[in-house]
Amino acid sequence: MLTDWSHNSWYHSLLQRQVPAGARRVLDVGCGSGTLARRLAATVPQVDGFDLSPEMIAEARKDAPANLSLRVADALTVDVPPETYDAVVSVAVLHHLPLAEALPRMAGWLRPGGVLTAVALPRAELPRELPLQVASSLGHHGLGLAFAAARPLTGAELFRHEDSHGAMPIQDATLSTREVRAQAAAVLPGVRVRQLLFWRYLLVWRKPA
């Protein structure tokens, strides 16, 4: 579609801003084709990423810099030493996982003072969230038209979907943002979860120092 564009890429900069200043090592959980991981690797000395899909990891390895390490793994079974990372990030992953199991695992990979941050898809709560849904739809189409018009003029990707987009696994969200907030707070005291435009939420938790 003319107005289609990547909402996940739109929020890469937001996630990057959650990474602590001076971070030395960051993990991207469910890194897909590696777009966010490569972006992080431009400023962080060591970035690791894993994804359940061998096809996605093969795609991510095509342009991986030397300080980006990638492997095929499952977030619920992968062996990661505790307290290894200054930040653990993910995009469009948490709604695929049981939060009560996944969040404590991811938190355990953080060093004291490290940050767990994720953008994922919530289930819409209607009619309560109707104004947000309308704003997201209008913004999606308006920005999509602007990006489509600007790409030929600028040569920039402007949140164009990656070539591998069609191969990415899709799963509908089962939890609303309020339900995510409640489940996350039960296992990560002090966690912050807020609704975003474009059918996403942001989760941020800092491990006590």
Tab-separated table of C-alpha atoms in Angstrom:
chain	number	residue	atom	x	y	z
A	1	MET	CA	0.000	0.000	0.000
A	2	LEU	CA	1.139	3.529	-0.750
A	3	THR	CA	0.726	4.659	2.843
A	4	ASP	CA	2.286	1.585	4.478
A	5	TRP	CA	5.460	2.091	6.534
A	6	SER	CA	7.321	0.543	9.463
A	7	HIS	CA	5.986	1.493	12.874
A	8	ASN	CA	8.738	-0.588	14.495
A	9	SER	CA	11.479	1.444	12.804
A	10	TRP	CA	9.711	4.631	13.876
A	11	TYR	CA	10.385	3.700	17.495
A	12	HIS	CA	14.025	2.623	17.122
A	13	SER	CA	15.236	6.069	18.166
A	14	LEU	CA	12.973	6.001	21.242
A	15	LEU	CA	14.472	2.679	22.325
A	16	GLN	CA	17.987	3.884	21.652
A	17	ARG	CA	17.408	6.839	23.975
A	18	GLN	CA	16.617	4.443	26.834
A	19	VAL	CA	20.076	2.840	26.647
A	20	PRO	CA	22.221	4.204	29.505
A	21	ALA	CA	24.931	6.668	28.566
A	22	GLY	CA	28.287	4.941	28.373
A	23	ALA	CA	26.781	1.483	27.846
A	24	ARG	CA	29.468	-1.006	26.829
A	25	ARG	CA	27.363	-4.031	25.892
A	26	VAL	CA	23.741	-4.279	24.734
A	27	LEU	CA	21.521	-7.235	23.801
A	28	ASP	CA	18.779	-7.092	21.142
A	29	VAL	CA	16.196	-9.806	21.844
A	30	GLY	CA	14.395	-10.975	18.715
A	31	CYS	CA	16.633	-8.835	16.525
A	32	GLY	CA	14.990	-9.825	13.228
A	33	SER	CA	17.009	-8.650	10.247
A	34	GLY	CA	19.213	-6.550	12.526
A	35	THR	CA	18.178	-2.979	11.752
A	36	LEU	CA	18.053	-1.826	15.383
A	37	ALA	CA	21.101	-3.915	16.337
A	38	ARG	CA	23.192	-2.267	13.610
A	39	ARG	CA	22.013	1.138	14.741
A	40	LEU	CA	23.022	0.371	18.313
A	41	ALA	CA	26.377	-0.979	17.170
A	42	ALA	CA	27.214	2.440	15.739
A	43	THR	CA	27.467	3.860	19.278
A	44	VAL	CA	27.894	0.855	21.623
A	45	PRO	CA	31.213	-1.076	21.678
A	46	GLN	CA	29.567	-4.519	21.692
A	47	VAL	CA	26.043	-5.460	20.602
A	48	ASP	CA	24.692	-9.015	20.654
A	49	GLY	CA	21.466	-10.139	19.062
A	50	PHE	CA	19.479	-13.311	18.669
A	51	ASP	CA	16.330	-14.360	16.881
A	52	LEU	CA	14.323	-17.564	16.648
A	53	SER	CA	14.348	-17.406	12.836
A	54	PRO	CA	17.461	-18.657	10.988
A	55	GLU	CA	16.296	-16.699	7.948
A	56	MET	CA	16.235	-13.442	9.912
A	57	ILE	CA	19.692	-14.064	11.391
A	58	ALA	CA	21.088	-14.830	7.928
A	59	GLU	CA	19.653	-11.509	6.726
A	60	ALA	CA	21.052	-9.648	9.755
A	61	ARG	CA	24.540	-11.042	9.176
A	62	LYS	CA	24.756	-9.600	5.649
A	63	ASP	CA	25.637	-6.089	6.838
A	64	ALA	CA	26.735	-6.781	10.402
A	65	PRO	CA	29.716	-4.726	11.655
A	66	ALA	CA	32.532	-6.422	13.550
A	67	ASN	CA	31.112	-5.428	16.946
A	68	LEU	CA	27.722	-7.059	16.285
A	69	SER	CA	27.405	-10.729	17.249
A	70	LEU	CA	24.315	-12.652	16.073
A	71	ARG	CA	22.914	-16.134	16.688
A	72	VAL	CA	19.762	-18.216	16.369
A	73	ALA	CA	18.135	-18.678	19.778
A	74	ASP	CA	14.826	-18.683	21.660
A	75	ALA	CA	14.295	-16.009	24.322
A	76	LEU	CA	12.770	-18.573	26.692
A	77	THR	CA	15.614	-21.111	26.471
A	78	VAL	CA	18.734	-19.200	25.381
A	79	ASP	CA	21.730	-19.463	27.705
A	80	VAL	CA	22.838	-15.948	28.650
A	81	PRO	CA	25.159	-15.372	31.627
A	82	PRO	CA	23.518	-13.230	34.326
A	83	GLU	CA	24.432	-9.568	34.707
A	84	THR	CA	26.096	-9.369	31.279
A	85	TYR	CA	24.433	-6.329	29.689
A	86	ASP	CA	24.013	-2.621	30.300
A	87	ALA	CA	20.771	-2.717	28.323
A	88	VAL	CA	18.429	-5.348	26.928
A	89	VAL	CA	16.149	-4.095	24.142
A	90	SER	CA	13.471	-5.585	21.927
A	91	VAL	CA	11.015	-4.527	19.237
A	92	ALA	CA	7.735	-6.327	18.498
A	93	VAL	CA	8.744	-9.352	20.572
A	94	LEU	CA	7.057	-9.244	23.986
A	95	HIS	CA	3.567	-9.894	22.626
A	96	HIS	CA	4.907	-13.245	21.338
A	97	LEU	CA	6.068	-14.288	24.832
A	98	PRO	CA	4.552	-15.085	28.259
A	99	LEU	CA	5.512	-11.968	30.230
A	100	ALA	CA	5.706	-13.685	33.622
A	101	GLU	CA	8.421	-15.967	32.255
A	102	ALA	CA	10.195	-13.738	29.745
A	103	LEU	CA	10.587	-10.511	31.731
A	104	PRO	CA	12.430	-12.009	34.736
A	105	ARG	CA	14.791	-13.830	32.352
A	106	MET	CA	15.564	-10.637	30.455
A	107	ALA	CA	15.964	-8.675	33.697
A	108	GLY	CA	18.455	-11.259	34.947
A	109	TRP	CA	20.746	-10.557	31.996
A	110	LEU	CA	21.178	-6.939	33.133
A	111	ARG	CA	24.021	-5.581	35.211
A	112	PRO	CA	22.987	-3.522	38.261
A	113	GLY	CA	21.778	-0.166	36.957
A	114	GLY	CA	21.073	-1.634	33.519
A	115	VAL	CA	17.895	-0.948	31.556
A	116	LEU	CA	15.343	-3.302	30.038
A	117	THR	CA	13.321	-1.556	27.359
A	118	ALA	CA	10.877	-2.831	24.756
A	119	VAL	CA	8.308	-1.693	22.239
A	120	ALA	CA	5.577	-4.212	21.485
A	121	LEU	CA	1.976	-4.515	20.328
A	122	PRO	CA	-0.976	-4.274	22.726
A	123	ARG	CA	-4.528	-5.469	22.257
A	124	ALA	CA	-6.799	-2.504	21.669
A	125	GLU	CA	-9.290	-1.708	24.434
A	126	LEU	CA	-12.430	-0.362	22.803
A	127	PRO	CA	-14.257	1.907	23.276
A	128	ARG	CA	-11.850	3.206	25.948
A	129	GLU	CA	-8.975	3.710	23.499
A	130	LEU	CA	-11.052	4.856	20.531
A	131	PRO	CA	-9.511	8.388	20.401
A	132	LEU	CA	-6.005	6.881	20.363
A	133	GLN	CA	-6.971	4.400	17.660
A	134	VAL	CA	-8.366	7.184	15.486
A	135	ALA	CA	-5.271	9.343	16.026
A	136	SER	CA	-3.024	6.400	15.138
A	137	SER	CA	-4.941	5.682	11.950
A	138	LEU	CA	-4.927	9.317	10.812
A	139	GLY	CA	-1.240	9.683	11.650
A	140	HIS	CA	-0.366	6.432	9.906
A	141	HIS	CA	-1.972	7.475	6.635
A	142	GLY	CA	-0.799	11.088	6.805
A	143	LEU	CA	2.826	10.194	7.491
A	144	GLY	CA	2.658	7.356	4.985
A	145	LEU	CA	1.681	9.781	2.223
A	146	ALA	CA	4.422	12.199	3.270
A	147	PHE	CA	7.073	9.461	3.315
A	148	ALA	CA	5.975	8.126	-0.067
A	149	ALA	CA	6.198	11.606	-1.604
A	150	ALA	CA	9.577	12.376	-0.020
A	151	ARG	CA	11.412	9.124	-0.810
A	152	PRO	CA	11.934	9.835	-4.548
A	153	LEU	CA	13.087	13.370	-3.737
A	154	THR	CA	15.461	12.534	-0.898
A	155	GLY	CA	16.612	9.006	-1.670
A	156	ALA	CA	16.066	8.206	1.999
A	157	GLU	CA	14.299	5.048	3.180
A	158	LEU	CA	12.006	7.019	5.517
A	159	PHE	CA	10.697	4.031	7.461
A	160	ARG	CA	10.211	1.854	4.400
A	161	HIS	CA	9.631	-1.799	5.298
A	162	GLU	CA	12.716	-3.983	4.957
A	163	ASP	CA	12.840	-6.524	2.130
A	164	SER	CA	12.539	-9.310	4.711
A	165	HIS	CA	9.382	-7.818	6.263
A	166	GLY	CA	7.102	-10.419	4.688
A	167	ALA	CA	9.084	-13.259	6.274
A	168	MET	CA	8.753	-11.956	9.819
A	169	PRO	CA	6.427	-13.950	12.110
A	170	ILE	CA	3.149	-12.233	12.946
A	171	GLN	CA	1.079	-12.711	16.075
A	172	ASP	CA	-1.880	-10.734	17.354
A	173	ALA	CA	-1.513	-9.239	20.812
A	174	THR	CA	-3.620	-10.802	23.550
A	175	LEU	CA	-2.920	-8.278	26.328
A	176	SER	CA	-3.989	-4.642	26.496
A	177	THR	CA	-1.498	-2.024	27.657
A	178	ARG	CA	-3.184	-1.985	31.073
A	179	GLU	CA	-2.848	-5.775	31.326
A	180	VAL	CA	0.809	-5.606	30.256
A	181	ARG	CA	1.422	-2.959	32.919
A	182	ALA	CA	-0.163	-5.112	35.614
A	183	GLN	CA	1.658	-8.299	34.633
A	184	ALA	CA	4.994	-6.515	34.262
A	185	ALA	CA	4.642	-4.769	37.638
A	186	ALA	CA	4.081	-8.138	39.314
A	187	VAL	CA	7.558	-9.346	38.308
A	188	LEU	CA	9.461	-6.065	37.837
A	189	PRO	CA	8.611	-3.587	40.614
A	190	GLY	CA	8.971	-0.020	39.406
A	191	VAL	CA	8.473	-0.865	35.729
A	192	ARG	CA	6.950	1.840	33.518
A	193	VAL	CA	4.591	0.949	30.673
A	194	ARG	CA	2.950	3.596	28.525
A	195	GLN	CA	0.753	3.562	25.452
A	196	LEU	CA	2.195	4.905	22.212
A	197	LEU	CA	0.719	5.923	18.900
A	198	PHE	CA	0.719	3.455	16.007
A	199	TRP	CA	-0.468	0.449	18.000
A	200	ARG	CA	2.536	0.051	20.281
A	201	TYR	CA	3.488	0.378	23.944
A	202	LEU	CA	6.823	1.182	25.589
A	203	LEU	CA	8.144	-0.755	28.589
A	204	VAL	CA	11.132	0.556	30.591
A	205	TRP	CA	12.665	-0.926	33.742
A	206	ARG	CA	15.953	-0.060	35.423
A	207	LYS	CA	17.618	-2.746	37.527
A	208	PRO	CA	18.436	-1.484	41.035
A	209	ALA	CA	22.118	-0.627	41.377
